mmCIF file of N, CA and C in Angstrom:
data_model
loop_
_atom_site.group_PDB
_atom_site.id
_atom_site.type_symbol
_atom_site.label_atom_id
_atom_site.label_comp_id
_atom_site.label_asym_id
_atom_site.label_seq_id
_atom_site.Cartn_x
_atom_site.Cartn_y
_atom_site.Cartn_z
ATOM 1 N N UNK T 988 3.776 17.591 7.315
ATOM 2 C CA UNK T 988 3.094 16.314 7.202
ATOM 3 C C UNK T 988 2.722 16.069 5.748
ATOM 4 N N UNK T 989 2.809 14.823 5.326
ATOM 5 C CA UNK T 989 2.506 14.471 3.942
ATOM 6 C C UNK T 989 1.041 14.050 3.840
ATOM 7 N N UNK T 990 0.370 14.520 2.799
ATOM 8 C CA UNK T 990 -1.014 14.140 2.553
ATOM 9 C C UNK T 990 -1.049 13.080 1.457
ATOM 10 N N UNK T 991 -1.865 12.039 1.672
ATOM 11 C CA UNK T 991 -1.887 10.887 0.771
ATOM 12 C C UNK T 991 -3.275 10.679 0.196
ATOM 13 N N UNK T 992 -3.332 10.385 -1.107
ATOM 14 C CA UNK T 992 -4.597 10.118 -1.786
ATOM 15 C C UNK T 992 -4.440 8.858 -2.625
ATOM 16 N N UNK T 993 -5.240 7.824 -2.296
ATOM 17 C CA UNK T 993 -5.190 6.570 -3.046
ATOM 18 C C UNK T 993 -6.156 6.606 -4.211
ATOM 19 N N UNK T 994 -5.854 5.788 -5.212
ATOM 20 C CA UNK T 994 -6.751 5.586 -6.351
ATOM 21 C C UNK T 994 -6.452 4.229 -6.967
ATOM 22 N N UNK T 995 -7.381 3.769 -7.823
ATOM 23 C CA UNK T 995 -7.142 2.544 -8.572
ATOM 24 C C UNK T 995 -7.913 1.335 -8.094
ATOM 25 N N UNK T 996 -8.663 1.467 -7.034
ATOM 26 C CA UNK T 996 -9.453 0.343 -6.575
ATOM 27 C C UNK T 996 -10.622 0.064 -7.489
ATOM 28 N N UNK T 997 -11.267 -1.095 -7.275
ATOM 29 C CA UNK T 997 -12.424 -1.424 -8.090
ATOM 30 C C UNK T 997 -12.820 -2.870 -7.937
ATOM 31 N N UNK T 998 -13.636 -3.316 -8.873
ATOM 32 C CA UNK T 998 -14.136 -4.688 -8.886
ATOM 33 C C UNK T 998 -13.365 -5.498 -9.913
ATOM 34 N N UNK T 999 -12.905 -6.670 -9.509
ATOM 35 C CA UNK T 999 -12.146 -7.531 -10.399
ATOM 36 C C UNK T 999 -12.515 -8.975 -10.112
ATOM 37 N N UNK T 1000 -12.412 -9.825 -11.108
ATOM 38 C CA UNK T 1000 -12.686 -11.239 -10.912
ATOM 39 C C UNK T 1000 -11.481 -11.949 -10.305
ATOM 40 N N UNK T 1001 -11.755 -13.067 -9.699
ATOM 41 C CA UNK T 1001 -10.671 -13.890 -9.153
ATOM 42 C C UNK T 1001 -9.652 -14.181 -10.250
ATOM 43 N N UNK T 1002 -8.387 -13.992 -9.891
ATOM 44 C CA UNK T 1002 -7.312 -14.190 -10.863
ATOM 45 C C UNK T 1002 -6.922 -12.937 -11.612
ATOM 46 N N UNK T 1003 -7.698 -11.888 -11.445
ATOM 47 C CA UNK T 1003 -7.426 -10.647 -12.149
ATOM 48 C C UNK T 1003 -6.384 -9.792 -11.440
ATOM 49 N N UNK T 1004 -6.202 -8.592 -11.977
ATOM 50 C CA UNK T 1004 -5.170 -7.675 -11.472
ATOM 51 C C UNK T 1004 -5.738 -6.287 -11.252
ATOM 52 N N UNK T 1005 -5.131 -5.587 -10.321
ATOM 53 C CA UNK T 1005 -5.417 -4.179 -10.077
ATOM 54 C C UNK T 1005 -4.109 -3.490 -9.745
ATOM 55 N N UNK T 1006 -4.054 -2.207 -10.072
ATOM 56 C CA UNK T 1006 -2.897 -1.412 -9.690
ATOM 57 C C UNK T 1006 -3.375 -0.208 -8.891
ATOM 58 N N UNK T 1007 -2.930 -0.135 -7.665
ATOM 59 C CA UNK T 1007 -3.271 0.983 -6.803
ATOM 60 C C UNK T 1007 -2.170 2.036 -6.857
ATOM 61 N N UNK T 1008 -2.575 3.274 -6.773
ATOM 62 C CA UNK T 1008 -1.634 4.386 -6.710
ATOM 63 C C UNK T 1008 -1.902 5.198 -5.459
ATOM 64 N N UNK T 1009 -0.862 5.790 -4.949
ATOM 65 C CA UNK T 1009 -0.992 6.664 -3.787
ATOM 66 C C UNK T 1009 -0.147 7.906 -4.052
ATOM 67 N N UNK T 1010 -0.820 9.013 -4.279
ATOM 68 C CA UNK T 1010 -0.134 10.261 -4.581
ATOM 69 C C UNK T 1010 0.065 11.057 -3.297
ATOM 70 N N UNK T 1011 1.275 11.521 -3.110
ATOM 71 C CA UNK T 1011 1.620 12.275 -1.905
ATOM 72 C C UNK T 1011 1.863 13.740 -2.234
ATOM 73 N N UNK T 1012 1.411 14.597 -1.369
ATOM 74 C CA UNK T 1012 1.687 16.027 -1.511
ATOM 75 C C UNK T 1012 2.780 16.412 -0.538
ATOM 76 N N UNK T 1013 3.484 17.468 -0.850
ATOM 77 C CA UNK T 1013 4.541 17.910 0.040
ATOM 78 C C UNK T 1013 5.907 17.507 -0.465
ATOM 79 N N UNK T 1014 6.895 18.218 -0.013
ATOM 80 C CA UNK T 1014 8.258 17.985 -0.487
ATOM 81 C C UNK T 1014 9.020 16.978 0.351
ATOM 82 N N UNK T 1015 8.365 16.381 1.347
ATOM 83 C CA UNK T 1015 9.068 15.485 2.257
ATOM 84 C C UNK T 1015 8.810 14.022 1.968
ATOM 85 N N UNK T 1016 8.208 13.722 0.829
ATOM 86 C CA UNK T 1016 7.817 12.343 0.505
ATOM 87 C C UNK T 1016 8.983 11.386 0.636
ATOM 88 N N UNK T 1017 10.153 11.787 0.153
ATOM 89 C CA UNK T 1017 11.287 10.864 0.128
ATOM 90 C C UNK T 1017 11.843 10.569 1.525
ATOM 91 N N UNK T 1018 11.398 11.298 2.532
ATOM 92 C CA UNK T 1018 11.856 11.007 3.895
ATOM 93 C C UNK T 1018 11.233 9.734 4.445
ATOM 94 N N UNK T 1019 10.117 9.336 3.878
ATOM 95 C CA UNK T 1019 9.317 8.299 4.497
ATOM 96 C C UNK T 1019 9.398 6.949 3.815
ATOM 97 N N UNK T 1020 9.598 5.888 4.600
ATOM 98 C CA UNK T 1020 9.208 4.575 4.084
ATOM 99 C C UNK T 1020 7.693 4.605 3.862
ATOM 100 N N UNK T 1021 7.230 3.867 2.879
ATOM 101 C CA UNK T 1021 5.804 3.859 2.554
ATOM 102 C C UNK T 1021 5.268 2.445 2.643
ATOM 103 N N UNK T 1022 4.027 2.332 3.051
ATOM 104 C CA UNK T 1022 3.427 1.013 3.183
ATOM 105 C C UNK T 1022 2.009 0.979 2.661
ATOM 106 N N UNK T 1023 1.571 -0.212 2.321
ATOM 107 C CA UNK T 1023 0.170 -0.483 2.008
ATOM 108 C C UNK T 1023 -0.385 -1.399 3.083
ATOM 109 N N UNK T 1024 -1.575 -1.063 3.522
ATOM 110 C CA UNK T 1024 -2.296 -1.841 4.523
ATOM 111 C C UNK T 1024 -3.690 -2.114 3.984
ATOM 112 N N UNK T 1025 -4.378 -3.064 4.586
ATOM 113 C CA UNK T 1025 -5.742 -3.333 4.165
ATOM 114 C C UNK T 1025 -6.594 -3.736 5.356
ATOM 115 N N UNK T 1026 -7.887 -3.499 5.201
ATOM 116 C CA UNK T 1026 -8.835 -3.873 6.247
ATOM 117 C C UNK T 1026 -10.082 -4.439 5.609
ATOM 118 N N UNK T 1027 -10.347 -5.704 5.905
ATOM 119 C CA UNK T 1027 -11.550 -6.375 5.431
ATOM 120 C C UNK T 1027 -12.647 -6.223 6.481
ATOM 121 N N UNK T 1028 -13.910 -6.355 6.087
ATOM 122 C CA UNK T 1028 -15.009 -6.219 7.048
ATOM 123 C C UNK T 1028 -14.857 -7.169 8.230
ATOM 124 N N UNK T 1029 -14.980 -6.636 9.422
ATOM 125 C CA UNK T 1029 -14.906 -7.452 10.616
ATOM 126 C C UNK T 1029 -13.504 -7.847 11.037
ATOM 127 N N UNK T 1030 -12.496 -7.345 10.327
ATOM 128 C CA UNK T 1030 -11.113 -7.698 10.650
ATOM 129 C C UNK T 1030 -10.305 -6.449 10.968
ATOM 130 N N UNK T 1031 -9.186 -6.654 11.618
ATOM 131 C CA UNK T 1031 -8.293 -5.558 11.924
ATOM 132 C C UNK T 1031 -7.482 -5.173 10.687
ATOM 133 N N UNK T 1032 -7.028 -3.922 10.683
ATOM 134 C CA UNK T 1032 -6.163 -3.483 9.597
ATOM 135 C C UNK T 1032 -4.852 -4.263 9.659
ATOM 136 N N UNK T 1033 -4.366 -4.700 8.501
ATOM 137 C CA UNK T 1033 -3.148 -5.496 8.466
ATOM 138 C C UNK T 1033 -2.160 -4.944 7.452
ATOM 139 N N UNK T 1034 -0.904 -5.183 7.727
ATOM 140 C CA UNK T 1034 0.180 -4.797 6.835
ATOM 141 C C UNK T 1034 0.158 -5.677 5.583
ATOM 142 N N UNK T 1035 0.381 -5.055 4.427
ATOM 143 C CA UNK T 1035 0.426 -5.787 3.166
ATOM 144 C C UNK T 1035 1.827 -5.744 2.561
ATOM 145 N N UNK T 1036 2.375 -4.536 2.419
ATOM 146 C CA UNK T 1036 3.674 -4.393 1.776
ATOM 147 C C UNK T 1036 4.307 -3.073 2.197
ATOM 148 N N UNK T 1037 5.640 -3.049 2.192
ATOM 149 C CA UNK T 1037 6.347 -1.828 2.538
ATOM 150 C C UNK T 1037 7.566 -1.629 1.656
ATOM 151 N N UNK T 1038 7.975 -0.371 1.523
ATOM 152 C CA UNK T 1038 9.121 -0.029 0.690
ATOM 153 C C UNK T 1038 9.898 1.084 1.379
ATOM 154 N N UNK T 1039 11.216 0.993 1.333
ATOM 155 C CA UNK T 1039 12.017 2.007 2.006
ATOM 156 C C UNK T 1039 12.049 3.301 1.191
ATOM 157 N N UNK T 1040 12.720 4.329 1.699
ATOM 158 C CA UNK T 1040 12.640 5.645 1.081
ATOM 159 C C UNK T 1040 13.219 5.661 -0.327
ATOM 160 N N UNK T 1041 14.248 4.862 -0.572
ATOM 161 C CA UNK T 1041 14.900 4.883 -1.880
ATOM 162 C C UNK T 1041 14.276 3.903 -2.868
ATOM 163 N N UNK T 1042 13.471 2.983 -2.370
ATOM 164 C CA UNK T 1042 12.823 2.025 -3.242
ATOM 165 C C UNK T 1042 13.614 0.765 -3.516
ATOM 166 N N UNK T 1043 14.741 0.579 -2.868
ATOM 167 C CA UNK T 1043 15.557 -0.596 -3.162
ATOM 168 C C UNK T 1043 15.387 -1.714 -2.148
ATOM 169 N N UNK T 1044 14.449 -1.552 -1.254
ATOM 170 C CA UNK T 1044 14.161 -2.606 -0.280
ATOM 171 C C UNK T 1044 12.654 -2.691 -0.069
ATOM 172 N N UNK T 1045 12.120 -3.897 -0.213
ATOM 173 C CA UNK T 1045 10.682 -4.112 -0.048
ATOM 174 C C UNK T 1045 10.437 -5.300 0.875
ATOM 175 N N UNK T 1046 9.248 -5.318 1.445
ATOM 176 C CA UNK T 1046 8.847 -6.418 2.318
ATOM 177 C C UNK T 1046 7.359 -6.668 2.112
ATOM 178 N N UNK T 1047 6.953 -7.929 2.235
ATOM 179 C CA UNK T 1047 5.577 -8.306 1.962
ATOM 180 C C UNK T 1047 5.027 -9.222 3.051
ATOM 181 N N UNK T 1048 3.742 -9.102 3.264
ATOM 182 C CA UNK T 1048 3.035 -10.070 4.091
ATOM 183 C C UNK T 1048 3.020 -11.401 3.340
ATOM 184 N N UNK T 1049 3.093 -12.497 4.074
ATOM 185 C CA UNK T 1049 3.296 -13.805 3.447
ATOM 186 C C UNK T 1049 2.233 -14.140 2.405
ATOM 187 N N UNK T 1050 0.988 -13.803 2.659
ATOM 188 C CA UNK T 1050 -0.082 -14.241 1.764
ATOM 189 C C UNK T 1050 -0.063 -13.515 0.425
ATOM 190 N N UNK T 1051 0.629 -12.408 0.325
ATOM 191 C CA UNK T 1051 0.668 -11.662 -0.932
ATOM 192 C C UNK T 1051 2.028 -11.756 -1.611
ATOM 193 N N UNK T 1052 2.994 -12.303 -0.927
ATOM 194 C CA UNK T 1052 4.347 -12.393 -1.484
ATOM 195 C C UNK T 1052 4.326 -13.209 -2.778
ATOM 196 N N UNK T 1053 4.904 -12.631 -3.824
ATOM 197 C CA UNK T 1053 4.902 -13.294 -5.128
ATOM 198 C C UNK T 1053 3.728 -12.895 -6.007
ATOM 199 N N UNK T 1054 2.712 -12.270 -5.417
ATOM 200 C CA UNK T 1054 1.545 -11.827 -6.203
ATOM 201 C C UNK T 1054 1.467 -10.300 -6.266
ATOM 202 N N UNK T 1055 1.869 -9.640 -5.223
ATOM 203 C CA UNK T 1055 1.812 -8.181 -5.148
ATOM 204 C C UNK T 1055 3.219 -7.597 -5.262
ATOM 205 N N UNK T 1056 3.302 -6.410 -5.853
ATOM 206 C CA UNK T 1056 4.574 -5.698 -5.957
ATOM 207 C C UNK T 1056 4.381 -4.242 -5.572
ATOM 208 N N UNK T 1057 5.154 -3.793 -4.607
ATOM 209 C CA UNK T 1057 5.127 -2.395 -4.211
ATOM 210 C C UNK T 1057 6.299 -1.686 -4.875
ATOM 211 N N UNK T 1058 6.063 -0.479 -5.318
ATOM 212 C CA UNK T 1058 7.120 0.327 -5.935
ATOM 213 C C UNK T 1058 6.831 1.798 -5.655
ATOM 214 N N UNK T 1059 7.820 2.637 -5.910
ATOM 215 C CA UNK T 1059 7.626 4.066 -5.718
ATOM 216 C C UNK T 1059 8.398 4.842 -6.774
ATOM 217 N N UNK T 1060 7.851 5.995 -7.117
ATOM 218 C CA UNK T 1060 8.503 6.926 -8.032
ATOM 219 C C UNK T 1060 8.651 8.236 -7.269
ATOM 220 N N UNK T 1061 9.828 8.480 -6.747
ATOM 221 C CA UNK T 1061 10.023 9.668 -5.913
ATOM 222 C C UNK T 1061 9.931 10.956 -6.714
ATOM 223 N N UNK T 1062 10.203 10.895 -8.006
ATOM 224 C CA UNK T 1062 10.064 12.089 -8.842
ATOM 225 C C UNK T 1062 8.602 12.493 -8.981
ATOM 226 N N UNK T 1063 7.708 11.521 -8.877
ATOM 227 C CA UNK T 1063 6.271 11.778 -8.999
ATOM 228 C C UNK T 1063 5.564 11.765 -7.642
ATOM 229 N N UNK T 1064 6.314 11.587 -6.570
ATOM 230 C CA UNK T 1064 5.706 11.521 -5.230
ATOM 231 C C UNK T 1064 4.578 10.491 -5.166
ATOM 232 N N UNK T 1065 4.817 9.330 -5.727
ATOM 233 C CA UNK T 1065 3.765 8.321 -5.832
ATOM 234 C C UNK T 1065 4.309 6.946 -5.454
ATOM 235 N N UNK T 1066 3.487 6.192 -4.759
ATOM 236 C CA UNK T 1066 3.785 4.796 -4.469
ATOM 237 C C UNK T 1066 2.683 3.938 -5.079
ATOM 238 N N UNK T 1067 3.059 2.761 -5.547
ATOM 239 C CA UNK T 1067 2.145 1.886 -6.257
ATOM 240 C C UNK T 1067 2.061 0.525 -5.582
ATOM 241 N N UNK T 1068 0.939 -0.150 -5.826
ATOM 242 C CA UNK T 1068 0.805 -1.542 -5.433
ATOM 243 C C UNK T 1068 0.188 -2.290 -6.611
ATOM 244 N N UNK T 1069 0.992 -3.092 -7.279
ATOM 245 C CA UNK T 1069 0.509 -3.943 -8.364
ATOM 246 C C UNK T 1069 0.045 -5.256 -7.743
ATOM 247 N N UNK T 1070 -1.216 -5.590 -7.960
ATOM 248 C CA UNK T 1070 -1.797 -6.791 -7.366
ATOM 249 C C UNK T 1070 -2.222 -7.735 -8.475
ATOM 250 N N UNK T 1071 -1.610 -8.890 -8.520
ATOM 251 C CA UNK T 1071 -1.916 -9.911 -9.527
ATOM 252 C C UNK T 1071 -2.492 -11.149 -8.853
ATOM 253 N N UNK T 1072 -3.110 -11.993 -9.658
ATOM 254 C CA UNK T 1072 -3.680 -13.261 -9.173
ATOM 255 C C UNK T 1072 -4.557 -13.015 -7.941
ATOM 256 N N UNK T 1073 -5.433 -12.055 -8.048
ATOM 257 C CA UNK T 1073 -6.252 -11.684 -6.896
ATOM 258 C C UNK T 1073 -7.212 -12.791 -6.499
ATOM 259 N N UNK T 1074 -7.402 -12.893 -5.210
ATOM 260 C CA UNK T 1074 -8.263 -13.906 -4.617
ATOM 261 C C UNK T 1074 -9.372 -13.204 -3.831
ATOM 262 N N UNK T 1075 -10.490 -13.891 -3.609
ATOM 263 C CA UNK T 1075 -11.556 -13.257 -2.811
ATOM 264 C C UNK T 1075 -11.070 -12.774 -1.450
ATOM 265 N N UNK T 1076 -10.087 -13.453 -0.887
ATOM 266 C CA UNK T 1076 -9.546 -13.058 0.418
ATOM 267 C C UNK T 1076 -8.793 -11.735 0.378
ATOM 268 N N UNK T 1077 -8.482 -11.245 -0.823
ATOM 269 C CA UNK T 1077 -7.794 -9.958 -0.955
ATOM 270 C C UNK T 1077 -8.755 -8.777 -0.925
ATOM 271 N N UNK T 1078 -10.042 -9.041 -0.965
ATOM 272 C CA UNK T 1078 -11.023 -7.960 -0.970
ATOM 273 C C UNK T 1078 -10.961 -7.202 0.352
ATOM 274 N N UNK T 1079 -10.810 -5.889 0.264
ATOM 275 C CA UNK T 1079 -10.654 -5.064 1.461
ATOM 276 C C UNK T 1079 -10.594 -3.601 1.038
ATOM 277 N N UNK T 1080 -10.581 -2.744 2.026
ATOM 278 C CA UNK T 1080 -10.211 -1.346 1.782
ATOM 279 C C UNK T 1080 -8.696 -1.265 1.952
ATOM 280 N N UNK T 1081 -8.036 -0.730 0.937
ATOM 281 C CA UNK T 1081 -6.585 -0.630 0.949
ATOM 282 C C UNK T 1081 -6.182 0.808 1.263
ATOM 283 N N UNK T 1082 -5.235 0.937 2.174
ATOM 284 C CA UNK T 1082 -4.752 2.235 2.609
ATOM 285 C C UNK T 1082 -3.256 2.333 2.368
ATOM 286 N N UNK T 1083 -2.796 3.471 1.922
ATOM 287 C CA UNK T 1083 -1.358 3.691 1.939
ATOM 288 C C UNK T 1083 -1.017 4.551 3.146
ATOM 289 N N UNK T 1084 0.205 4.421 3.575
ATOM 290 C CA UNK T 1084 0.654 5.134 4.769
ATOM 291 C C UNK T 1084 2.098 5.553 4.604
ATOM 292 N N UNK T 1085 2.396 6.697 5.134
ATOM 293 C CA UNK T 1085 3.779 7.144 5.297
ATOM 294 C C UNK T 1085 4.210 6.772 6.710
ATOM 295 N N UNK T 1086 5.371 6.191 6.831
ATOM 296 C CA UNK T 1086 5.821 5.691 8.126
ATOM 297 C C UNK T 1086 7.100 6.375 8.569
ATOM 298 N N UNK T 1087 7.324 6.335 9.861
ATOM 299 C CA UNK T 1087 8.535 6.945 10.410
ATOM 300 C C UNK T 1087 9.744 6.016 10.301
ATOM 301 N N UNK T 1088 9.487 4.726 10.229
ATOM 302 C CA UNK T 1088 10.605 3.788 10.152
ATOM 303 C C UNK T 1088 10.115 2.467 9.569
ATOM 304 N N UNK T 1089 11.017 1.551 9.402
ATOM 305 C CA UNK T 1089 10.680 0.279 8.749
ATOM 306 C C UNK T 1089 10.298 -0.816 9.742
ATOM 307 N N UNK T 1090 9.844 -0.416 10.894
ATOM 308 C CA UNK T 1090 9.118 -1.375 11.730
ATOM 309 C C UNK T 1090 7.697 -1.515 11.221
ATOM 310 N N UNK T 1091 7.285 -0.553 10.357
ATOM 311 C CA UNK T 1091 5.951 -0.549 9.746
ATOM 312 C C UNK T 1091 4.853 -0.410 10.796
ATOM 313 N N UNK T 1092 5.184 0.243 11.929
ATOM 314 C CA UNK T 1092 4.205 0.382 13.004
ATOM 315 C C UNK T 1092 4.079 1.792 13.523
ATOM 316 N N UNK T 1093 4.904 2.686 13.031
ATOM 317 C CA UNK T 1093 4.855 4.077 13.487
ATOM 318 C C UNK T 1093 4.483 4.954 12.310
ATOM 319 N N UNK T 1094 3.287 5.512 12.367
ATOM 320 C CA UNK T 1094 2.682 6.132 11.208
ATOM 321 C C UNK T 1094 2.796 7.650 11.239
ATOM 322 N N UNK T 1095 3.162 8.201 10.106
ATOM 323 C CA UNK T 1095 3.191 9.647 9.960
ATOM 324 C C UNK T 1095 1.899 10.161 9.343
ATOM 325 N N UNK T 1096 1.326 9.384 8.424
ATOM 326 C CA UNK T 1096 0.135 9.833 7.732
ATOM 327 C C UNK T 1096 -0.558 8.650 7.071
ATOM 328 N N UNK T 1097 -1.896 8.761 6.915
ATOM 329 C CA UNK T 1097 -2.704 7.747 6.242
ATOM 330 C C UNK T 1097 -3.472 8.385 5.088
ATOM 331 N N UNK T 1098 -3.730 7.582 4.074
ATOM 332 C CA UNK T 1098 -4.672 7.988 3.050
ATOM 333 C C UNK T 1098 -6.088 7.658 3.469
ATOM 334 N N UNK T 1099 -7.042 7.974 2.608
ATOM 335 C CA UNK T 1099 -8.448 7.769 2.944
ATOM 336 C C UNK T 1099 -8.927 6.363 2.601
ATOM 337 N N UNK T 1100 -8.162 5.623 1.831
ATOM 338 C CA UNK T 1100 -8.517 4.252 1.502
ATOM 339 C C UNK T 1100 -9.184 4.128 0.149
ATOM 340 N N UNK T 1101 -9.027 2.963 -0.467
ATOM 341 C CA UNK T 1101 -9.686 2.650 -1.727
ATOM 342 C C UNK T 1101 -10.177 1.213 -1.655
ATOM 343 N N UNK T 1102 -11.417 1.005 -2.106
ATOM 344 C CA UNK T 1102 -12.064 -0.295 -1.977
ATOM 345 C C UNK T 1102 -11.701 -1.206 -3.132
ATOM 346 N N UNK T 1103 -11.287 -2.409 -2.799
ATOM 347 C CA UNK T 1103 -11.056 -3.444 -3.795
ATOM 348 C C UNK T 1103 -12.022 -4.593 -3.527
ATOM 349 N N UNK T 1104 -12.709 -5.017 -4.562
ATOM 350 C CA UNK T 1104 -13.658 -6.120 -4.455
ATOM 351 C C UNK T 1104 -13.257 -7.192 -5.450
ATOM 352 N N UNK T 1105 -13.177 -8.419 -4.975
ATOM 353 C CA UNK T 1105 -12.789 -9.535 -5.841
ATOM 354 C C UNK T 1105 -13.943 -10.516 -5.894
ATOM 355 N N UNK T 1106 -14.483 -10.723 -7.059
ATOM 356 C CA UNK T 1106 -15.613 -11.627 -7.219
ATOM 357 C C UNK T 1106 -15.109 -13.011 -7.596
ATOM 358 N N UNK T 1107 -15.797 -14.016 -7.077
ATOM 359 C CA UNK T 1107 -15.377 -15.398 -7.368
ATOM 360 C C UNK T 1107 -16.072 -15.931 -8.599
#
């Protein structure tokens, strides 16, 4: 099983940017599609972005498409989420996940989450 640790969250003003990182332990990182999810207070966890094992295919939730970019560096066992033009609605705890497939619904492992706050 792969262990995941997120970092890079924080407080940013509307229109600002943040870059999240998710470091994975274990030699099986490249087996997994990776995803970013988020959960705002009082809401269910939702899919944000996903990337296949090789990094040449990505998918985004509609509200972040064009503003967020997911990428991965398999040599560093790390997946990233670059978030630009942040809006107050983007404030949430962000989680990275290793997935079994690209349905983005079957999870192998979760990180502990990192808080992002967007001030207006």
